Amino acid sequence: MSDRIDIGTRKGLFSYERRSSGWEPVGASFLGIQVPMLFHHQGVILASVEHGHFGTKFHRSADGGSSWEELDAPAYPEKPDDVPDILDPWRNTPVPWSLEKVWCLESAGRTGELWCGTLPGGLFRSSDQGESWSLVRSLWDRPERAKWAGGGYDWPGIHSICVHPDDPMKVAVAISCGGVWRTEDGGESWAQGAHGMRFDFVPEDQGGADPEAQDPHRMVQCPSAPDRLWVQHHCGIYRSDDGARSWHEIRDVKPSGFGFAVAVHPEAPDTAWFVPAKKDEFRHPVDARFVVTRTRDGGRTFETLERGLPETPAYDIVFRHALDVDRTGHRLAMGSTTGSLWVSEDQGDSWQHLSAHLPPIYCVRFA
Amino acid sequence: MASISMSPHLQTHVGITPGEVRGDTVREALESLFTEHPRLRSYLLDDRGAVRKHVAVFVNGESVKDRATLSDPLPPDGEIFLMQALSGG
């Protein structure tokens, strides 16, 4: 089991470790500065540090966060003059070739290659531990990008990257709002995979089921059964059994199928956790009752988990990257927009409240 | 010789101190500074080379007009001041 959690927040990076006496805070870095994304990779912590004034920087720590070294963040290349602007479909303004936010960091496992998803919709990769990054033009140059729209932010963004654990050439990325894109040749070519997803407030014959426009809020892949992926979508929960080629809608989930976060058990592909909220213009817990839902049977049934979670009224929301499960599938951690942090050591049956007073939490990750 | 100074907030992150710079334009002066302090570039400019939205560059107390390419002329005795805007924190 993992005994360390790192938490990226609106005002810094905070770390907790499990000691003999329980979970304790063990450090804080970048106080006052946003840390929207972090990642544990081959013994180092890589953190995206987003200065309100001075842009995004990467920092890397090889000593558990005691000291940090600054690295270059992904940078978009200069837009060639002969490449036409792609206009944001909502506002008809050119999507900039400029980094707005790092929204996802993942690794290709064995190869050590790193992948980075960003706003405004660029996918980057690094083969030197994050020393340098290159934009994956094969995806950025897809003409379908003209359909990608902002979801949660003004620009479209790549928030989920799933690299097949046995075949690093197979990668799937999820975009708000741009569907799910898959490659099987290491990024040489891409295909849309959001088939089966739909918006429930747009008729299907008017684009409600257009895969290019879908808004998967978060996508995760089961490491031991990589053809199984789960998506928490803007309009519900979806399951893929074919490696993100197509999706099966899970209907009538109570208290709600709306939410942002999803985690899948690393060894039990039918087990997944969600943090429901009232859709979509409200975005607070249904009836102010903050709960986690869990399915153990692939989405046929769901349990509502609340032991150790706050009494109503509670208005916590758990963002896309603020729910994590450790390698064993037994421990979960989640953080909320109101600065609460919880840990479960029994697959979500019960929760320990570690803090109610952190800054708004963006990202929670087990080491 | 033109001079350059910056807010303490910026000095904290980049380890730079006020001093003198050479250049006929603000861009030339900053480029010379970037050779000494390469990290400074990404703190002041975005990946298109424009002044970041929440950064202000002043010459003799006036905000530069060309935030895209920093072509504003720099008088020989000009004073550049770099600071974070009062927004974006």
Tab-separated table of C-alpha atoms in Angstrom:
chain	number	residue	atom	x	y	z
A	1	MET	CA	0.000	0.000	0.000
A	2	SER	CA	1.109	3.562	-0.576
A	3	ASP	CA	1.929	5.476	2.589
A	4	ARG	CA	2.279	8.890	0.975
A	5	ILE	CA	-0.178	11.276	-0.620
A	6	ASP	CA	0.728	14.495	-2.403
A	7	ILE	CA	-1.939	17.110	-2.882
A	8	GLY	CA	-1.896	19.959	-5.402
A	9	THR	CA	-3.982	22.947	-4.348
A	10	ARG	CA	-4.824	26.556	-5.112
A	11	LYS	CA	-2.077	27.629	-2.704
A	12	GLY	CA	0.675	25.057	-2.841
A	13	LEU	CA	1.583	21.375	-2.646
A	14	PHE	CA	0.945	19.503	0.601
A	15	SER	CA	2.126	16.036	1.566
A	16	TYR	CA	0.792	13.475	4.018
A	17	GLU	CA	2.379	10.223	5.158
A	18	ARG	CA	1.018	7.256	7.020
A	19	ARG	CA	2.941	6.830	10.255
A	20	SER	CA	2.360	4.435	13.133
A	21	SER	CA	-0.016	6.990	14.625
A	22	GLY	CA	-1.943	7.479	11.389
A	23	TRP	CA	-1.841	9.960	8.517
A	24	GLU	CA	0.154	13.110	9.261
A	25	PRO	CA	1.100	16.223	7.288
A	26	VAL	CA	4.806	16.040	6.446
A	27	GLY	CA	5.501	19.019	4.249
A	28	ALA	CA	4.376	21.912	2.113
A	29	SER	CA	5.961	23.389	-1.007
A	30	PHE	CA	5.229	26.357	-3.310
A	31	LEU	CA	3.071	28.067	-0.686
A	32	GLY	CA	0.829	30.671	-2.248
A	33	ILE	CA	1.158	29.278	-5.782
A	34	GLN	CA	-1.243	26.988	-7.655
A	35	VAL	CA	-0.226	23.368	-8.173
A	36	PRO	CA	-2.853	22.033	-10.573
A	37	MET	CA	-1.059	18.785	-11.424
A	38	LEU	CA	1.623	16.500	-9.999
A	39	PHE	CA	2.966	13.078	-10.798
A	40	HIS	CA	5.188	10.456	-9.197
A	41	HIS	CA	7.627	9.033	-11.690
A	42	GLN	CA	10.578	6.718	-11.090
A	43	GLY	CA	11.260	8.039	-7.607
A	44	VAL	CA	10.774	11.719	-8.345
A	45	ILE	CA	7.832	14.068	-7.938
A	46	LEU	CA	7.062	16.240	-10.941
A	47	ALA	CA	4.853	19.221	-10.146
A	48	SER	CA	3.220	21.742	-12.398
A	49	VAL	CA	3.476	25.085	-10.584
A	50	GLU	CA	1.196	27.728	-12.009
A	51	HIS	CA	2.091	31.274	-11.012
A	52	GLY	CA	-0.756	33.705	-11.304
A	53	HIS	CA	1.576	36.253	-12.851
A	54	PHE	CA	4.496	34.376	-14.340
A	55	GLY	CA	2.961	31.344	-16.007
A	56	THR	CA	3.462	27.621	-15.525
A	57	LYS	CA	6.787	26.076	-14.495
A	58	PHE	CA	7.680	22.465	-13.837
A	59	HIS	CA	9.556	21.550	-10.697
A	60	ARG	CA	11.113	18.193	-9.924
A	61	SER	CA	12.056	16.738	-6.552
A	62	ALA	CA	14.190	13.653	-6.013
A	63	ASP	CA	14.011	13.817	-2.212
A	64	GLY	CA	10.316	13.611	-1.486
A	65	GLY	CA	9.659	17.315	-1.781
A	66	SER	CA	12.427	18.617	0.474
A	67	SER	CA	14.126	20.386	-2.432
A	68	TRP	CA	13.033	21.218	-5.951
A	69	GLU	CA	14.693	21.956	-9.259
A	70	GLU	CA	12.926	24.092	-11.856
A	71	LEU	CA	12.479	22.713	-15.382
A	72	ASP	CA	11.055	24.171	-18.549
A	73	ALA	CA	7.324	23.674	-18.905
A	74	PRO	CA	5.915	22.453	-22.209
A	75	ALA	CA	5.947	25.280	-24.751
A	76	TYR	CA	3.960	25.423	-27.942
A	77	PRO	CA	5.997	25.968	-31.101
A	78	GLU	CA	5.518	29.132	-33.102
A	79	LYS	CA	2.494	28.792	-35.355
A	80	PRO	CA	3.686	28.515	-38.967
A	81	ASP	CA	2.297	31.237	-41.219
A	82	ASP	CA	0.856	28.681	-43.623
A	83	VAL	CA	-1.174	26.913	-40.935
A	84	PRO	CA	-4.650	28.396	-40.652
A	85	ASP	CA	-6.024	29.415	-37.277
A	86	ILE	CA	-8.454	27.045	-35.641
A	87	LEU	CA	-11.338	29.025	-34.202
A	88	ASP	CA	-12.929	28.135	-30.899
A	89	PRO	CA	-16.467	27.056	-31.880
A	90	TRP	CA	-18.120	28.923	-29.018
A	91	ARG	CA	-16.488	32.318	-29.537
A	92	ASN	CA	-14.971	32.212	-33.022
A	93	THR	CA	-11.616	33.352	-31.670
A	94	PRO	CA	-8.332	31.668	-32.665
A	95	VAL	CA	-7.170	28.970	-30.270
A	96	PRO	CA	-3.711	30.188	-29.218
A	97	TRP	CA	-0.516	28.201	-29.701
A	98	SER	CA	0.349	29.020	-26.108
A	99	LEU	CA	0.298	27.108	-22.835
A	100	GLU	CA	-2.594	28.009	-20.561
A	101	LYS	CA	-2.505	25.155	-18.046
A	102	VAL	CA	-1.014	21.719	-17.471
A	103	TRP	CA	-4.019	19.497	-16.891
A	104	CYS	CA	-2.596	15.980	-16.958
A	105	LEU	CA	0.705	14.140	-16.412
A	106	GLU	CA	1.161	10.414	-17.013
A	107	SER	CA	3.948	8.001	-17.867
A	108	ALA	CA	4.308	5.178	-20.324
A	109	GLY	CA	5.425	2.813	-17.577
A	110	ARG	CA	8.320	0.680	-18.792
A	111	THR	CA	9.659	3.134	-21.343
A	112	GLY	CA	9.755	5.994	-18.854
A	113	GLU	CA	8.311	8.349	-21.427
A	114	LEU	CA	6.134	11.116	-20.009
A	115	TRP	CA	2.927	12.482	-21.486
A	116	CYS	CA	1.392	15.844	-20.653
A	117	GLY	CA	-2.088	17.139	-21.455
A	118	THR	CA	-2.744	20.847	-21.530
A	119	LEU	CA	-5.156	23.655	-22.124
A	120	PRO	CA	-5.712	24.772	-24.894
A	121	GLY	CA	-5.751	21.153	-26.069
A	122	GLY	CA	-2.120	20.280	-26.762
A	123	LEU	CA	-0.654	16.871	-26.016
A	124	PHE	CA	3.076	16.881	-25.226
A	125	ARG	CA	5.577	14.104	-24.673
A	126	SER	CA	9.010	13.900	-23.071
A	127	SER	CA	11.588	11.160	-23.413
A	128	ASP	CA	14.114	12.728	-21.013
A	129	GLN	CA	12.319	12.728	-17.656
A	130	GLY	CA	10.635	16.052	-18.316
A	131	GLU	CA	13.783	17.978	-19.268
A	132	SER	CA	12.209	18.837	-22.627
A	133	TRP	CA	8.797	18.476	-24.224
A	134	SER	CA	7.478	18.351	-27.751
A	135	LEU	CA	3.973	19.011	-28.983
A	136	VAL	CA	2.329	15.979	-30.590
A	137	ARG	CA	1.485	17.655	-33.881
A	138	SER	CA	-0.279	14.569	-35.250
A	139	LEU	CA	-3.130	15.252	-32.803
A	140	TRP	CA	-2.849	19.054	-32.681
A	141	ASP	CA	-3.088	19.237	-36.485
A	142	ARG	CA	-6.246	17.132	-36.749
A	143	PRO	CA	-8.913	19.180	-38.560
A	144	GLU	CA	-11.467	17.889	-36.055
A	145	ARG	CA	-9.822	20.152	-33.464
A	146	ALA	CA	-12.033	22.892	-34.889
A	147	LYS	CA	-14.892	21.132	-33.071
A	148	TRP	CA	-13.139	21.038	-29.700
A	149	ALA	CA	-14.651	23.479	-27.215
A	150	GLY	CA	-13.976	24.616	-23.701
A	151	GLY	CA	-15.409	22.517	-20.909
A	152	GLY	CA	-14.656	23.819	-17.443
A	153	TYR	CA	-12.275	26.381	-18.907
A	154	ASP	CA	-12.447	28.769	-21.851
A	155	TRP	CA	-10.268	26.541	-24.049
A	156	PRO	CA	-10.501	22.807	-24.693
A	157	GLY	CA	-8.209	20.743	-22.514
A	158	ILE	CA	-6.655	17.272	-22.327
A	159	HIS	CA	-7.174	16.030	-18.784
A	160	SER	CA	-6.823	12.241	-19.092
A	161	ILE	CA	-4.085	10.153	-20.724
A	162	CYS	CA	-4.251	6.361	-20.486
A	163	VAL	CA	-1.167	4.495	-21.701
A	164	HIS	CA	-1.670	0.755	-22.203
A	165	PRO	CA	0.426	-0.916	-19.486
A	166	ASP	CA	1.699	-3.651	-21.816
A	167	ASP	CA	1.965	-1.706	-25.050
A	168	PRO	CA	3.094	1.922	-24.765
A	169	MET	CA	2.203	2.482	-28.414
A	170	LYS	CA	-1.456	2.384	-27.403
A	171	VAL	CA	-2.580	5.624	-25.797
A	172	ALA	CA	-6.026	7.105	-25.250
A	173	VAL	CA	-6.653	10.714	-24.275
A	174	ALA	CA	-9.877	12.358	-23.157
A	175	ILE	CA	-10.684	15.977	-23.873
A	176	SER	CA	-13.192	18.447	-22.460
A	177	CYS	CA	-14.740	18.939	-24.934
A	178	GLY	CA	-13.325	16.867	-27.784
A	179	GLY	CA	-14.216	13.267	-27.098
A	180	VAL	CA	-11.678	10.463	-26.707
A	181	TRP	CA	-8.744	10.067	-29.107
A	182	ARG	CA	-6.819	6.819	-29.516
A	183	THR	CA	-3.520	5.915	-31.067
A	184	GLU	CA	-2.105	2.429	-31.533
A	185	ASP	CA	1.141	3.492	-33.184
A	186	GLY	CA	2.683	5.681	-30.503
A	187	GLY	CA	1.042	8.874	-31.689
A	188	GLU	CA	1.694	8.634	-35.419
A	189	SER	CA	-2.023	8.504	-36.136
A	190	TRP	CA	-5.176	9.047	-34.124
A	191	ALA	CA	-8.812	7.979	-34.247
A	192	GLN	CA	-11.847	9.250	-32.410
A	193	GLY	CA	-13.150	6.792	-29.830
A	194	ALA	CA	-16.057	8.540	-28.090
A	195	HIS	CA	-18.649	6.443	-29.901
A	196	GLY	CA	-21.682	5.826	-27.732
A	197	MET	CA	-21.336	8.971	-25.633
A	198	ARG	CA	-24.076	11.567	-25.812
A	199	PHE	CA	-25.294	14.818	-24.311
A	200	ASP	CA	-28.734	14.365	-22.787
A	201	PHE	CA	-29.697	18.001	-23.370
A	202	VAL	CA	-28.992	18.022	-27.121
A	203	PRO	CA	-31.067	15.839	-29.466
A	204	GLU	CA	-28.961	13.130	-31.089
A	205	ASP	CA	-29.938	14.300	-34.567
A	206	GLN	CA	-28.644	17.784	-33.701
A	207	GLY	CA	-25.190	16.675	-32.625
A	208	GLY	CA	-25.926	15.340	-29.150
A	209	ALA	CA	-24.144	12.081	-29.989
A	210	ASP	CA	-21.346	13.597	-32.091
A	211	PRO	CA	-18.221	11.929	-30.685
A	212	GLU	CA	-16.046	14.909	-31.620
A	213	ALA	CA	-18.003	17.211	-29.293
A	214	GLN	CA	-18.309	14.954	-26.243
A	215	ASP	CA	-17.264	16.093	-22.767
A	216	PRO	CA	-15.735	13.219	-20.834
A	217	HIS	CA	-14.811	14.830	-17.524
A	218	ARG	CA	-12.294	12.147	-16.593
A	219	MET	CA	-11.179	8.811	-18.040
A	220	VAL	CA	-9.306	6.020	-16.234
A	221	GLN	CA	-8.045	2.631	-17.364
A	222	CYS	CA	-7.779	-0.573	-15.328
A	223	PRO	CA	-4.072	-1.567	-15.278
A	224	SER	CA	-4.792	-5.296	-15.026
A	225	ALA	CA	-7.512	-5.261	-17.714
A	226	PRO	CA	-6.560	-2.395	-20.017
A	227	ASP	CA	-9.457	-2.868	-22.412
A	228	ARG	CA	-11.674	-1.706	-19.551
A	229	LEU	CA	-11.921	2.056	-19.115
A	230	TRP	CA	-14.356	4.193	-17.171
A	231	VAL	CA	-15.468	7.739	-17.945
A	232	GLN	CA	-17.253	10.228	-15.784
A	233	HIS	CA	-18.929	12.263	-18.510
A	234	HIS	CA	-20.756	15.572	-18.302
A	235	CYS	CA	-24.028	13.684	-18.675
A	236	GLY	CA	-23.367	10.409	-16.918
A	237	ILE	CA	-21.100	7.415	-16.427
A	238	TYR	CA	-19.678	5.326	-19.276
A	239	ARG	CA	-17.802	2.028	-19.481
A	240	SER	CA	-15.631	0.799	-22.329
A	241	ASP	CA	-14.844	-2.888	-22.767
A	242	ASP	CA	-12.865	-2.511	-25.974
A	243	GLY	CA	-9.974	-0.195	-25.193
A	244	ALA	CA	-11.816	3.132	-25.616
A	245	ARG	CA	-13.199	2.328	-29.069
A	246	SER	CA	-16.813	2.486	-27.898
A	247	TRP	CA	-18.746	3.244	-24.731
A	248	HIS	CA	-21.707	1.825	-22.868
A	249	GLU	CA	-23.835	4.297	-20.932
A	250	ILE	CA	-24.587	3.425	-17.302
A	251	ARG	CA	-28.050	4.821	-16.646
A	252	ASP	CA	-30.115	5.704	-13.595
A	253	VAL	CA	-27.224	6.029	-11.147
A	254	LYS	CA	-28.348	7.428	-7.781
A	255	PRO	CA	-28.015	10.013	-6.380
A	256	SER	CA	-26.644	11.304	-9.685
A	257	GLY	CA	-24.619	10.283	-12.698
A	258	PHE	CA	-23.011	13.718	-12.876
A	259	GLY	CA	-19.599	14.409	-11.408
A	260	PHE	CA	-15.974	15.022	-12.306
A	261	ALA	CA	-13.824	12.281	-10.790
A	262	VAL	CA	-13.572	8.529	-11.295
A	263	ALA	CA	-11.134	5.901	-10.034
A	264	VAL	CA	-10.931	2.247	-11.029
A	265	HIS	CA	-9.638	-0.624	-8.895
A	266	PRO	CA	-6.251	-1.626	-10.367
A	267	GLU	CA	-7.011	-5.356	-10.192
A	268	ALA	CA	-10.813	-5.462	-10.373
A	269	PRO	CA	-12.018	-3.792	-13.564
A	270	ASP	CA	-15.669	-3.990	-12.510
A	271	THR	CA	-14.982	-1.877	-9.418
A	272	ALA	CA	-14.975	1.906	-9.786
A	273	TRP	CA	-15.648	4.911	-7.589
A	274	PHE	CA	-17.370	8.215	-8.394
A	275	VAL	CA	-18.219	11.390	-6.487
A	276	PRO	CA	-21.685	12.445	-7.620
A	277	ALA	CA	-23.088	15.959	-7.827
A	278	LYS	CA	-26.210	17.650	-9.024
A	279	LYS	CA	-25.860	18.343	-12.713
A	280	ASP	CA	-24.824	20.481	-14.459
A	281	GLU	CA	-25.604	24.095	-13.800
A	282	PHE	CA	-25.584	23.440	-10.019
A	283	ARG	CA	-22.452	21.358	-9.324
A	284	HIS	CA	-22.929	20.674	-5.658
A	285	PRO	CA	-23.790	17.447	-3.854
A	286	VAL	CA	-27.364	16.304	-4.387
A	287	ASP	CA	-29.463	17.505	-1.432
A	288	ALA	CA	-26.204	18.839	0.089
A	289	ARG	CA	-25.342	15.234	0.998
A	290	PHE	CA	-21.723	14.501	0.133
A	291	VAL	CA	-21.197	10.832	-0.773
A	292	VAL	CA	-19.040	8.518	-2.884
A	293	THR	CA	-20.621	5.879	-5.110
A	294	ARG	CA	-19.019	2.530	-5.890
A	295	THR	CA	-19.883	-0.199	-8.315
A	296	ARG	CA	-18.425	-3.680	-8.005
A	297	ASP	CA	-20.272	-5.228	-10.915
A	298	GLY	CA	-19.315	-3.113	-13.900
A	299	GLY	CA	-22.028	-0.531	-13.328
A	300	ARG	CA	-25.078	-2.770	-12.899
A	301	THR	CA	-25.481	-1.637	-9.290
A	302	PHE	CA	-23.998	1.091	-7.145
A	303	GLU	CA	-23.450	1.460	-3.410
A	304	THR	CA	-23.608	4.850	-1.721
A	305	LEU	CA	-20.677	5.275	0.669
A	306	GLU	CA	-20.869	7.901	3.413
A	307	ARG	CA	-19.295	6.579	6.618
A	308	GLY	CA	-16.881	9.271	7.791
A	309	LEU	CA	-18.067	11.802	5.227
A	310	PRO	CA	-19.670	15.026	6.494
A	311	GLU	CA	-23.209	15.392	7.686
A	312	THR	CA	-25.524	17.370	5.456
A	313	PRO	CA	-25.370	20.197	4.512
A	314	ALA	CA	-22.030	19.797	2.722
A	315	TYR	CA	-21.163	21.463	-0.543
A	316	ASP	CA	-17.824	19.842	-1.334
A	317	ILE	CA	-17.070	19.040	-4.961
A	318	VAL	CA	-14.237	16.714	-5.999
A	319	PHE	CA	-12.531	17.821	-9.183
A	320	ARG	CA	-11.298	15.550	-11.984
A	321	HIS	CA	-7.891	14.698	-10.545
A	322	ALA	CA	-8.768	14.924	-6.858
A	323	LEU	CA	-9.709	11.259	-6.364
A	324	ASP	CA	-7.023	8.571	-6.438
A	325	VAL	CA	-6.674	4.902	-5.601
A	326	ASP	CA	-3.400	3.276	-4.626
A	327	ARG	CA	-1.772	0.304	-6.363
A	328	THR	CA	-3.501	-2.230	-4.105
A	329	GLY	CA	-6.999	-0.881	-4.654
A	330	HIS	CA	-7.584	-0.710	-0.908
A	331	ARG	CA	-6.657	2.898	-0.188
A	332	LEU	CA	-8.371	5.889	-1.714
A	333	ALA	CA	-7.775	9.583	-1.172
A	334	MET	CA	-9.846	12.534	-2.252
A	335	GLY	CA	-9.805	16.281	-1.801
A	336	SER	CA	-12.510	18.850	-2.311
A	337	THR	CA	-12.944	22.347	-3.622
A	338	THR	CA	-13.576	23.488	-0.067
A	339	GLY	CA	-10.217	22.201	1.148
A	340	SER	CA	-11.189	18.946	2.827
A	341	LEU	CA	-9.006	15.852	2.475
A	342	TRP	CA	-10.170	12.303	3.144
A	343	VAL	CA	-8.510	8.892	3.068
A	344	SER	CA	-10.152	5.482	2.991
A	345	GLU	CA	-8.259	2.311	3.863
A	346	ASP	CA	-11.108	-0.075	3.131
A	347	GLN	CA	-12.002	0.613	-0.507
A	348	GLY	CA	-14.323	3.470	0.388
A	349	ASP	CA	-16.417	1.717	3.050
A	350	SER	CA	-15.268	4.361	5.544
A	351	TRP	CA	-13.341	7.613	5.325
A	352	GLN	CA	-10.949	9.488	7.619
A	353	HIS	CA	-11.099	13.272	7.466
A	354	LEU	CA	-7.471	14.446	7.470
A	355	SER	CA	-8.088	18.176	7.078
A	356	ALA	CA	-10.929	20.627	6.579
A	357	HIS	CA	-8.671	23.600	6.065
A	358	LEU	CA	-6.483	23.060	3.035
A	359	PRO	CA	-6.788	25.427	0.063
A	360	PRO	CA	-9.123	24.311	-2.730
A	361	ILE	CA	-7.779	20.944	-3.939
A	362	TYR	CA	-7.085	20.230	-7.609
A	363	CYS	CA	-5.051	17.039	-7.579
A	364	VAL	CA	-4.538	14.129	-5.165
A	365	ARG	CA	-2.007	11.402	-5.894
A	366	PHE	CA	-0.600	8.438	-4.004
A	367	ALA	CA	3.144	8.003	-4.291
B	1	MET	CA	23.393	53.181	-20.032
B	2	ALA	CA	19.816	52.199	-19.272
B	3	SER	CA	18.911	50.721	-15.928
B	4	ILE	CA	16.565	47.917	-15.003
B	5	SER	CA	14.833	47.075	-11.760
B	6	MET	CA	12.060	44.741	-10.774
B	7	SER	CA	9.627	43.960	-8.006
B	8	PRO	CA	10.867	41.905	-5.027
B	9	HIS	CA	8.292	39.256	-5.970
B	10	LEU	CA	10.018	38.677	-9.295
B	11	GLN	CA	13.466	38.736	-7.683
B	12	THR	CA	12.327	35.965	-5.329
B	13	HIS	CA	11.575	33.566	-8.156
B	14	VAL	CA	14.420	34.309	-10.562
B	15	GLY	CA	17.286	35.463	-8.373
B	16	ILE	CA	17.854	38.625	-10.333
B	17	THR	CA	18.882	42.028	-8.996
B	18	PRO	CA	18.625	45.565	-10.422
B	19	GLY	CA	21.419	46.665	-12.715
B	20	GLU	CA	22.310	48.151	-16.075
B	21	VAL	CA	21.277	46.940	-19.532
B	22	ARG	CA	22.186	47.795	-23.114
B	23	GLY	CA	19.819	47.966	-26.078
B	24	ASP	CA	18.063	50.357	-28.429
B	25	THR	CA	14.713	48.710	-27.702
B	26	VAL	CA	13.154	47.093	-24.671
B	27	ARG	CA	13.385	43.735	-26.459
B	28	GLU	CA	17.141	44.097	-27.034
B	29	ALA	CA	17.688	45.065	-23.414
B	30	LEU	CA	15.676	42.127	-22.131
B	31	GLU	CA	17.350	39.680	-24.506
B	32	SER	CA	20.716	40.711	-23.105
B	33	LEU	CA	19.358	40.099	-19.643
B	34	PHE	CA	17.973	36.694	-20.644
B	35	THR	CA	21.447	35.520	-21.636
B	36	GLU	CA	22.516	36.116	-18.023
B	37	HIS	CA	19.275	34.881	-16.472
B	38	PRO	CA	17.680	32.357	-18.858
B	39	ARG	CA	14.906	31.465	-16.401
B	40	LEU	CA	13.695	35.076	-16.464
B	41	ARG	CA	12.379	34.732	-20.016
B	42	SER	CA	9.520	32.389	-19.205
B	43	TYR	CA	8.549	34.457	-16.180
B	44	LEU	CA	8.121	37.649	-18.250
B	45	LEU	CA	7.125	36.286	-21.658
B	46	ASP	CA	4.737	33.572	-22.769
B	47	ASP	CA	5.636	30.902	-25.328
B	48	ARG	CA	4.790	33.320	-28.142
B	49	GLY	CA	7.341	35.814	-26.864
B	50	ALA	CA	4.705	38.326	-25.761
B	51	VAL	CA	4.587	39.906	-22.320
B	52	ARG	CA	2.523	37.676	-20.030
B	53	LYS	CA	-1.024	38.863	-19.410
B	54	HIS	CA	-0.350	39.569	-15.742
B	55	VAL	CA	3.108	41.147	-16.091
B	56	ALA	CA	3.782	44.857	-16.598
B	57	VAL	CA	6.881	46.377	-18.243
B	58	PHE	CA	7.462	50.091	-17.713
B	59	VAL	CA	9.960	52.436	-19.358
B	60	ASN	CA	10.447	55.701	-17.485
B	61	GLY	CA	7.178	55.086	-15.672
B	62	GLU	CA	5.110	54.407	-18.815
B	63	SER	CA	3.796	50.961	-19.674
B	64	VAL	CA	5.270	49.688	-22.948
B	65	LYS	CA	2.954	50.046	-25.937
B	66	ASP	CA	4.132	46.954	-27.810
B	67	ARG	CA	3.490	44.030	-25.490
B	68	ALA	CA	3.723	41.565	-28.408
B	69	THR	CA	7.297	42.212	-29.553
B	70	LEU	CA	8.585	44.847	-27.090
B	71	SER	CA	9.755	47.121	-29.920
B	72	ASP	CA	9.381	50.245	-27.771
B	73	PRO	CA	12.547	52.378	-28.022
B	74	LEU	CA	14.782	52.486	-24.971
B	75	PRO	CA	16.438	55.865	-24.351
B	76	PRO	CA	20.141	55.671	-23.398
B	77	ASP	CA	19.299	56.708	-19.856
B	78	GLY	CA	15.962	54.901	-19.750
B	79	GLU	CA	14.720	53.061	-16.709
B	80	ILE	CA	12.964	49.728	-17.177
B	81	PHE	CA	10.836	48.416	-14.349
B	82	LEU	CA	9.372	44.905	-14.344
B	83	MET	CA	6.538	43.913	-12.078
B	84	GLN	CA	3.578	41.623	-11.687
B	85	ALA	CA	0.294	43.298	-12.530
B	86	LEU	CA	-2.188	43.852	-9.729
B	87	SER	CA	-4.224	40.948	-11.041
B	88	GLY	CA	-3.748	37.288	-11.715
B	89	GLY	CA	-2.518	36.284	-8.289
